Coordinates of C-alpha atoms in Angstrom, one line a residue:
X2 CA 289.9 77.6 136.0
X3 CA 288.6 75.6 132.8
X4 CA 286.7 73.3 134.8
X5 CA 285.4 75.5 137.9
X6 CA 283.8 77.7 135.0
X7 CA 281.4 75.1 133.9
X8 CA 279.9 75.0 138.1
X9 CA 280.4 78.7 138.5
X10 CA 278.3 79.7 135.7
X11 CA 275.7 77.4 136.5
X12 CA 274.8 79.1 140.0
X13 CA 274.7 82.2 138.0
X14 CA 272.1 81.1 135.5
X15 CA 269.3 82.0 137.0
X16 CA 270.8 85.9 137.4
X17 CA 271.5 85.9 133.5
X18 CA 268.4 84.8 132.0
X19 CA 266.7 87.6 133.9
X20 CA 269.4 90.4 133.5
X21 CA 269.7 89.6 129.5
X22 CA 265.9 88.4 129.5
X23 CA 267.3 84.7 127.8
X24 CA 264.5 81.8 127.4
X25 CA 264.9 79.0 128.7
X26 CA 266.4 77.2 126.1
X27 CA 268.9 80.1 125.5
X28 CA 270.1 80.1 129.4
X29 CA 270.9 75.7 128.3
X30 CA 273.1 77.1 125.4
X31 CA 275.0 79.3 127.9
X32 CA 276.4 76.1 129.8
X33 CA 275.8 73.6 126.2
X34 CA 278.0 76.2 124.1
X35 CA 281.2 76.1 126.6
X36 CA 280.9 72.0 127.0
X37 CA 279.9 71.5 123.2
X38 CA 282.8 73.0 121.7
X39 CA 285.2 72.3 125.0
X40 CA 284.6 68.8 124.3
X41 CA 284.4 68.5 120.4
X42 CA 287.4 70.0 120.1
X43 CA 289.2 68.1 122.7
X44 CA 290.8 65.6 120.6
X45 CA 292.0 68.3 117.9
X46 CA 293.5 70.4 120.2
X47 CA 295.5 67.2 121.9
X48 CA 297.2 66.5 118.1
X49 CA 297.7 70.5 117.6
X50 CA 300.0 69.9 120.7
X51 CA 301.5 66.7 119.0
X52 CA 302.6 68.5 116.5
X53 CA 303.8 71.5 116.6
X54 CA 304.6 71.5 120.4
X55 CA 303.1 71.6 123.6
X56 CA 303.8 75.4 124.4
X57 CA 302.4 77.5 122.4
X58 CA 299.5 75.4 122.0
X59 CA 298.9 76.8 125.8
X60 CA 299.3 80.0 125.1
X61 CA 297.0 80.0 122.6
X62 CA 294.1 78.4 124.2
X63 CA 295.2 80.4 127.5
X64 CA 294.6 83.9 125.7
X65 CA 291.2 82.7 123.6
X66 CA 290.1 81.8 127.1
X67 CA 290.6 84.9 128.6
X68 CA 289.6 87.1 125.6
X69 CA 286.0 84.9 125.5
X70 CA 285.5 85.3 129.0
X71 CA 285.6 89.4 128.8
X72 CA 283.5 88.7 125.8
X73 CA 281.2 87.0 127.9
X74 CA 281.0 89.3 130.9
X75 CA 280.9 92.4 129.0
X76 CA 277.8 91.0 127.2
X77 CA 274.2 92.9 127.5
X78 CA 272.9 90.4 124.6
X79 CA 272.6 86.9 124.6
X80 CA 274.1 86.5 121.2
X81 CA 277.2 88.0 122.6
X82 CA 277.1 86.2 125.7
X83 CA 276.7 82.9 123.7
X84 CA 279.7 83.9 121.1
X85 CA 282.0 84.4 124.5
X86 CA 281.1 81.4 126.0
X87 CA 282.2 79.4 122.5
X88 CA 285.8 81.4 122.5
X89 CA 286.1 80.0 126.2
X90 CA 285.4 76.8 125.0
X91 CA 287.7 76.9 122.2
X92 CA 290.2 77.9 124.6
X93 CA 289.7 75.4 126.7
X94 CA 289.8 72.6 123.8
X95 CA 293.4 74.1 123.5
X96 CA 294.4 74.2 126.9
X97 CA 293.2 71.2 128.1
X98 CA 294.9 68.6 126.8
X99 CA 298.1 70.4 125.7
X100 CA 298.8 71.3 129.2
X101 CA 297.9 67.8 130.6
X102 CA 300.5 66.5 128.2
X103 CA 303.0 68.5 129.7
X104 CA 302.7 67.4 132.7
X105 CA 303.1 63.2 131.0
X106 CA 306.4 64.7 129.0
X107 CA 307.8 66.6 132.4
X108 CA 307.6 64.1 134.9
X109 CA 307.5 60.1 135.3
X110 CA 307.1 57.3 137.5
X111 CA 306.0 58.4 141.2
X112 CA 306.4 61.5 140.1
X113 CA 304.4 61.1 137.0
X114 CA 301.6 59.9 139.9
X115 CA 302.0 62.7 142.1
X116 CA 301.6 65.2 139.6
X117 CA 298.1 63.9 138.3
X118 CA 297.1 63.6 141.7
X119 CA 297.7 67.5 142.0
X120 CA 296.3 67.9 138.5
X121 CA 293.0 66.0 139.3
X122 CA 292.5 67.3 142.8
X123 CA 292.6 70.9 141.2
X124 CA 290.0 69.9 138.4
X125 CA 287.7 67.9 141.3
X126 CA 287.9 70.6 143.9
X127 CA 287.9 73.7 141.3
X128 CA 284.5 72.2 140.1
X129 CA 283.3 72.3 143.7
X130 CA 284.8 75.5 144.4
X131 CA 282.6 76.6 141.4
X132 CA 279.6 76.2 143.2
X133 CA 280.9 78.5 145.9
X134 CA 282.5 81.0 143.7
X135 CA 278.6 81.3 141.7
X136 CA 276.7 81.8 145.3
X137 CA 279.2 84.2 146.5
X138 CA 279.3 86.3 143.2
X139 CA 276.0 86.1 142.2
X140 CA 275.2 87.7 145.3
X141 CA 278.0 89.4 145.4
X142 CA 279.1 91.9 142.5
X143 CA 277.0 90.0 140.1
X144 CA 276.9 87.4 137.4
X145 CA 279.5 89.4 134.9
X146 CA 282.0 88.8 137.3
X147 CA 282.0 85.1 137.0
X148 CA 283.6 86.0 133.6
X149 CA 285.5 89.0 135.1
X150 CA 287.1 87.1 137.6
X151 CA 288.8 84.7 134.8
X152 CA 291.0 87.9 132.8
X153 CA 293.6 88.7 136.4
X154 CA 293.7 84.6 136.8
X155 CA 294.7 84.1 133.1
X156 CA 297.3 87.0 133.1
X157 CA 298.8 85.8 136.5
X158 CA 299.2 82.2 135.0
X159 CA 300.0 83.6 131.8
X160 CA 303.2 85.4 132.8
X161 CA 304.2 82.7 134.9
X162 CA 304.5 80.1 132.5
X163 CA 306.5 82.0 130.6
X164 CA 308.9 82.2 133.5
X165 CA 308.8 78.2 133.9
X166 CA 307.5 76.5 131.0
X167 CA 309.9 74.3 129.4
X168 CA 310.0 74.6 125.0
X169 CA 308.9 70.8 124.9
X170 CA 309.2 70.3 120.9
X171 CA 307.0 68.3 119.7
X172 CA 309.5 65.1 119.3
X173 CA 311.1 64.9 115.8
X174 CA 309.1 62.3 113.7
X175 CA 310.8 62.5 110.4
X176 CA 308.3 64.5 108.6
X177 CA 306.7 67.7 108.0
X178 CA 303.8 68.1 111.0
X179 CA 300.5 67.8 109.3
X180 CA 296.7 68.2 110.8
X181 CA 294.7 66.1 109.6
X182 CA 291.5 68.9 108.5
X183 CA 288.9 66.2 107.5
X184 CA 289.9 64.0 110.4
X185 CA 289.5 67.1 113.1
X186 CA 285.8 68.2 111.6
X187 CA 284.6 64.8 111.8
X188 CA 285.3 63.8 115.2
X189 CA 284.7 67.9 116.0
X190 CA 281.3 67.5 114.7
X191 CA 280.9 63.5 115.9
X192 CA 282.2 64.3 119.7
X193 CA 279.3 67.2 119.6
X194 CA 276.4 65.2 118.2
X195 CA 276.9 62.7 121.0
X196 CA 277.6 65.3 123.8
X197 CA 274.2 67.3 122.0
X198 CA 272.2 63.9 122.4
X199 CA 273.0 63.5 126.2
X200 CA 271.8 67.4 126.5
X201 CA 268.6 66.7 124.5
X202 CA 267.9 63.4 126.4
X203 CA 268.3 65.1 129.9
X204 CA 265.7 68.1 128.9
X205 CA 262.9 65.6 126.7
X206 CA 263.7 62.0 127.2
X207 CA 266.0 59.0 125.3
X208 CA 264.1 58.3 123.3
X209 CA 262.7 61.6 121.8
X210 CA 263.0 62.5 118.4
X211 CA 266.0 64.8 118.7
X212 CA 267.7 62.3 120.8
X213 CA 267.1 59.6 118.6
X214 CA 268.1 61.5 115.1
X215 CA 271.5 63.1 117.2
X216 CA 272.5 60.1 118.0
X217 CA 272.2 58.2 114.8
X218 CA 274.4 61.4 113.6
X219 CA 277.0 61.2 115.7
X220 CA 277.4 57.6 115.0
X221 CA 277.5 57.6 111.5
X222 CA 280.1 60.7 112.0
X223 CA 282.5 58.7 114.2
X224 CA 282.2 55.8 111.8
X225 CA 283.3 58.3 108.6
X226 CA 286.0 59.2 111.4
X227 CA 287.4 55.9 111.9
X228 CA 287.6 55.4 108.3
X229 CA 289.2 58.6 107.5
X230 CA 292.1 57.1 110.3
X231 CA 292.8 54.3 108.3
X232 CA 293.4 55.9 105.0
X233 CA 294.6 59.3 105.9
X234 CA 298.5 59.7 105.4
X235 CA 299.1 61.4 108.4
X236 CA 295.6 60.5 110.3
X237 CA 295.0 62.9 113.4
X238 CA 294.7 59.5 115.9
X239 CA 296.1 56.0 116.3
X240 CA 292.7 54.2 116.5
X241 CA 295.3 51.2 118.2
X242 CA 295.7 54.1 120.7
X243 CA 291.8 52.9 122.6
X244 CA 291.8 49.5 122.1
X245 CA 295.0 49.3 124.4
X246 CA 294.2 47.6 127.7
X247 CA 295.6 50.6 129.9
X248 CA 294.1 53.7 127.5
X249 CA 291.1 51.8 127.6
X250 CA 290.3 51.3 131.1
X251 CA 291.8 55.2 132.1
X252 CA 288.6 56.3 130.0
X253 CA 285.7 53.9 131.4
X254 CA 287.4 55.2 135.0
X255 CA 286.9 58.6 134.1
X256 CA 284.2 58.7 132.2
X257 CA 282.3 57.6 135.4
X258 CA 283.7 59.3 137.6
X259 CA 282.8 62.5 135.8
X260 CA 279.0 61.3 135.5
X261 CA 279.1 61.0 139.5
X262 CA 280.8 64.3 140.1
X263 CA 279.1 66.3 137.9
X264 CA 275.5 63.9 139.0
X265 CA 276.9 65.0 142.9
X266 CA 276.8 68.7 142.0
X267 CA 273.7 68.7 140.0
X268 CA 271.6 66.7 142.5
X269 CA 273.2 68.5 145.2
X270 CA 272.8 72.2 143.6
X271 CA 269.0 71.8 143.2
X272 CA 267.9 69.3 146.1
X273 CA 269.9 72.4 148.8
X274 CA 267.9 75.3 147.1
X275 CA 265.0 73.2 145.4
X276 CA 263.8 70.8 148.6
X277 CA 265.8 72.3 151.4
X278 CA 265.5 75.5 150.8
X279 CA 268.3 77.6 151.4
X280 CA 270.0 80.4 148.9
X281 CA 272.6 80.2 146.3
X282 CA 275.6 81.8 149.0
X283 CA 274.1 78.4 151.8
X284 CA 274.7 76.5 149.2
X285 CA 277.7 77.2 148.0
X286 CA 279.1 77.3 151.7
X287 CA 277.5 73.7 151.6
X288 CA 279.7 72.2 148.9
X289 CA 282.8 73.7 150.7
X290 CA 283.3 70.5 152.5
X291 CA 282.6 68.3 149.0
X292 CA 285.6 70.4 147.3
X293 CA 288.0 69.5 150.1
X294 CA 287.1 65.9 150.7
X295 CA 287.6 65.7 146.4
X296 CA 291.3 67.4 146.7
X297 CA 291.8 65.5 149.4
X298 CA 291.1 62.2 147.9
X299 CA 293.3 63.1 144.5
X300 CA 296.3 63.8 146.9
X301 CA 295.9 60.6 148.5
X302 CA 295.6 59.0 145.9
X303 CA 298.5 60.5 144.3
X304 CA 299.9 59.3 146.9
X305 CA 299.0 55.6 147.4
X306 CA 298.5 54.6 144.0
X307 CA 302.3 53.5 143.0
X308 CA 302.2 51.5 147.0
X309 CA 298.3 49.4 146.2
X310 CA 298.3 49.8 142.5
X311 CA 295.7 51.4 139.7
X312 CA 293.3 47.9 140.1
X313 CA 293.0 48.3 144.1
X314 CA 292.7 52.2 144.4
X315 CA 290.1 52.5 141.1
X316 CA 287.6 49.3 142.6
X317 CA 288.3 51.0 146.2
X318 CA 287.4 54.5 145.2
X319 CA 284.4 53.1 143.3
X320 CA 283.3 51.9 146.6
X321 CA 283.9 54.6 148.9
X322 CA 281.9 57.1 146.3
X323 CA 279.2 54.2 146.1
X324 CA 278.5 54.4 150.1
X325 CA 279.0 57.6 150.3
X326 CA 276.2 58.5 147.3
X327 CA 273.8 56.2 149.1
X328 CA 273.5 58.1 152.1
X329 CA 270.9 60.8 150.4
X330 CA 269.4 58.4 149.0
X331 CA 268.1 56.9 152.4
X332 CA 268.0 59.5 154.6
X333 CA 267.5 63.0 152.7
X334 CA 268.1 65.9 154.7
X335 CA 270.6 68.8 154.6
X336 CA 273.4 67.2 157.2
X337 CA 273.3 63.6 155.6
X338 CA 273.5 64.6 152.0
X339 CA 276.2 66.5 152.9
X340 CA 278.4 64.3 154.8
X341 CA 277.3 61.2 152.5
X342 CA 278.4 63.1 149.5
X343 CA 281.6 64.5 150.6
X344 CA 282.7 60.9 151.6
X345 CA 281.7 59.9 148.3
X346 CA 283.5 62.6 146.3
X347 CA 286.8 61.3 148.5
X348 CA 286.4 58.5 146.8
X349 CA 285.4 60.0 143.5
X350 CA 288.7 62.6 143.7
X351 CA 290.9 59.2 143.7
X352 CA 289.4 57.6 140.5
X353 CA 290.9 61.1 138.5
X354 CA 294.0 59.8 139.7
X355 CA 293.2 56.2 138.5
X356 CA 292.1 57.4 135.1
X357 CA 295.1 59.6 134.5
X358 CA 298.0 57.4 136.0
X359 CA 296.0 54.4 133.9
X360 CA 295.3 56.2 130.7
X361 CA 298.7 58.2 130.6
X362 CA 301.2 55.9 132.2
X363 CA 302.6 54.0 128.6
X364 CA 302.1 56.8 126.3
X365 CA 305.0 57.7 124.2
X366 CA 306.2 61.6 123.9
X367 CA 304.5 61.6 120.4
X368 CA 301.0 60.5 121.8
X369 CA 301.1 62.5 124.7
X370 CA 299.2 65.2 123.1
X371 CA 296.2 63.4 121.7
X372 CA 295.6 60.8 124.7
X373 CA 295.1 63.8 126.5
X374 CA 292.7 64.8 124.5
X375 CA 291.2 61.6 124.1
X376 CA 290.8 61.3 128.4
X377 CA 289.7 64.8 128.6
X378 CA 287.0 63.9 125.5
X379 CA 285.9 61.0 128.1
X380 CA 285.3 63.3 130.6
X381 CA 282.8 66.1 128.7
X382 CA 281.4 62.7 128.0
X383 CA 281.2 61.3 131.4
X384 CA 279.8 65.0 132.3
X385 CA 277.0 65.0 129.9
X386 CA 276.0 61.3 130.7
X387 CA 276.1 62.7 134.5
X388 CA 273.7 65.6 134.2
X389 CA 271.5 63.3 130.8
X390 CA 270.9 60.4 133.6
X391 CA 270.4 62.0 136.8
X392 CA 267.9 64.7 135.7
X393 CA 265.7 62.2 133.9
X394 CA 265.3 60.4 137.3
X395 CA 265.0 63.0 139.6
X396 CA 262.9 64.6 136.9
X397 CA 259.3 64.5 139.5
X398 CA 261.3 66.2 142.1
X399 CA 263.3 69.0 139.4
X400 CA 259.5 69.6 138.8
X401 CA 257.7 69.3 141.5
X402 CA 259.7 69.3 144.5
X403 CA 259.5 66.4 147.1
X404 CA 262.7 64.5 147.6
X405 CA 261.7 61.4 145.9
X406 CA 263.4 62.1 142.5
X407 CA 265.9 63.3 144.1
X408 CA 266.9 59.8 146.1
X409 CA 265.8 57.7 143.4
X410 CA 268.6 59.7 141.6
X411 CA 271.1 59.3 144.2
X412 CA 270.6 55.4 144.8
X413 CA 270.9 55.3 140.9
X414 CA 274.2 56.7 140.9
X415 CA 275.3 54.3 144.1
X416 CA 274.4 51.6 141.9
X417 CA 276.5 52.8 139.1
X418 CA 279.1 53.4 141.4
X419 CA 279.0 49.5 142.6
X420 CA 278.8 48.1 138.9
X421 CA 281.6 50.3 138.0
X422 CA 283.6 49.0 141.0
X423 CA 283.4 45.4 139.7
X424 CA 284.4 46.7 136.4
X425 CA 287.3 48.6 137.0
X426 CA 288.9 45.1 139.3
X427 CA 288.6 43.3 136.0
X428 CA 289.4 46.2 134.0
X429 CA 292.5 48.5 134.7
X430 CA 295.8 46.2 134.7
X431 CA 297.0 44.8 138.1
X432 CA 300.4 46.7 137.9
X433 CA 300.3 50.5 138.4
X434 CA 300.9 52.4 135.1
X435 CA 304.5 53.8 135.4
X436 CA 306.5 53.8 132.3

């Protein structure tokens, strides 16, 4: 539901802009308000799960997300819509890392890898299904229902979790749990600035003044956050966590996998509608095989990772993604793009499992939430990098039409995946990450 909410809203954006009289900048912020809040508060949500227990944070996040969806659906002006989107992002930032930490704590070994395969399948498939649902809803009951749909789903999930989710209290630490508020504010501001810089880069260019200023601000804030974590009595996170080889390799894979996936959705949506001339509904249907391929790749990856190892599966997934993305770069037709991107999505789906299993396979119970938040934060970074990069490369086609820009962007994504395959083969530990 959380991942779906990005792409389902993206398809409905044009109609929202017309109905509410939104400017181009305001339409952009309908997506950015959610992703900035979601990505910026992820570490805080993960740390809260470690300190106060995963279950109450899951419940709180789900409730806030559902309430934000209701507010956004009822919005009759841009201000109320953006407020609802910020509330959705706040709920998602609590819910996503807390829920992932539940998976890490409830399962171990091969069971954990299979559970992470299901998790990854739902996340990757949800993004593709969002494009289909966005087309169906926009062409049917109208854009408010992309938000209203979350309300019954959220209530069903909430009541279901009340019955099946075990307590999972925070591991004993020997002292009263305290949250590093200063550290949380610094990392939230830093991550928000970095994601904003990437968003601006996709619109105004990589060397524009707003991009450079917000990038510099993000770097300064991250340095301050690092200083705070070394001096605080109860730091938000152990900086050594990111330096561990499995965690570092895992966040690299999630960064690349998400960037490739979002690039596929961004380029595919605009290519199918602007260049190939298909409507929102047809575009959504064309993404259905992409969703199935993503979910299949993730499920299969969860079963194969113990047998093949994370390193082999990660490199193979990158190569499959590169081959698939090369197809629309060479043959820009609807059929070739659908087949090629679906093949690439099969490899990308497996990468999400590799990333989760590698980064989270050996973390301790008291680190499950913050490690999940770290992985989820790089997921959002990957999404922002993917959109910013391919929109810059495809700018010619986005502005004036034609296939040249799309071909160049797909080609760049294919080369990036191939390079990442080599990095993954070196960075990912040889043995699969099982506790």
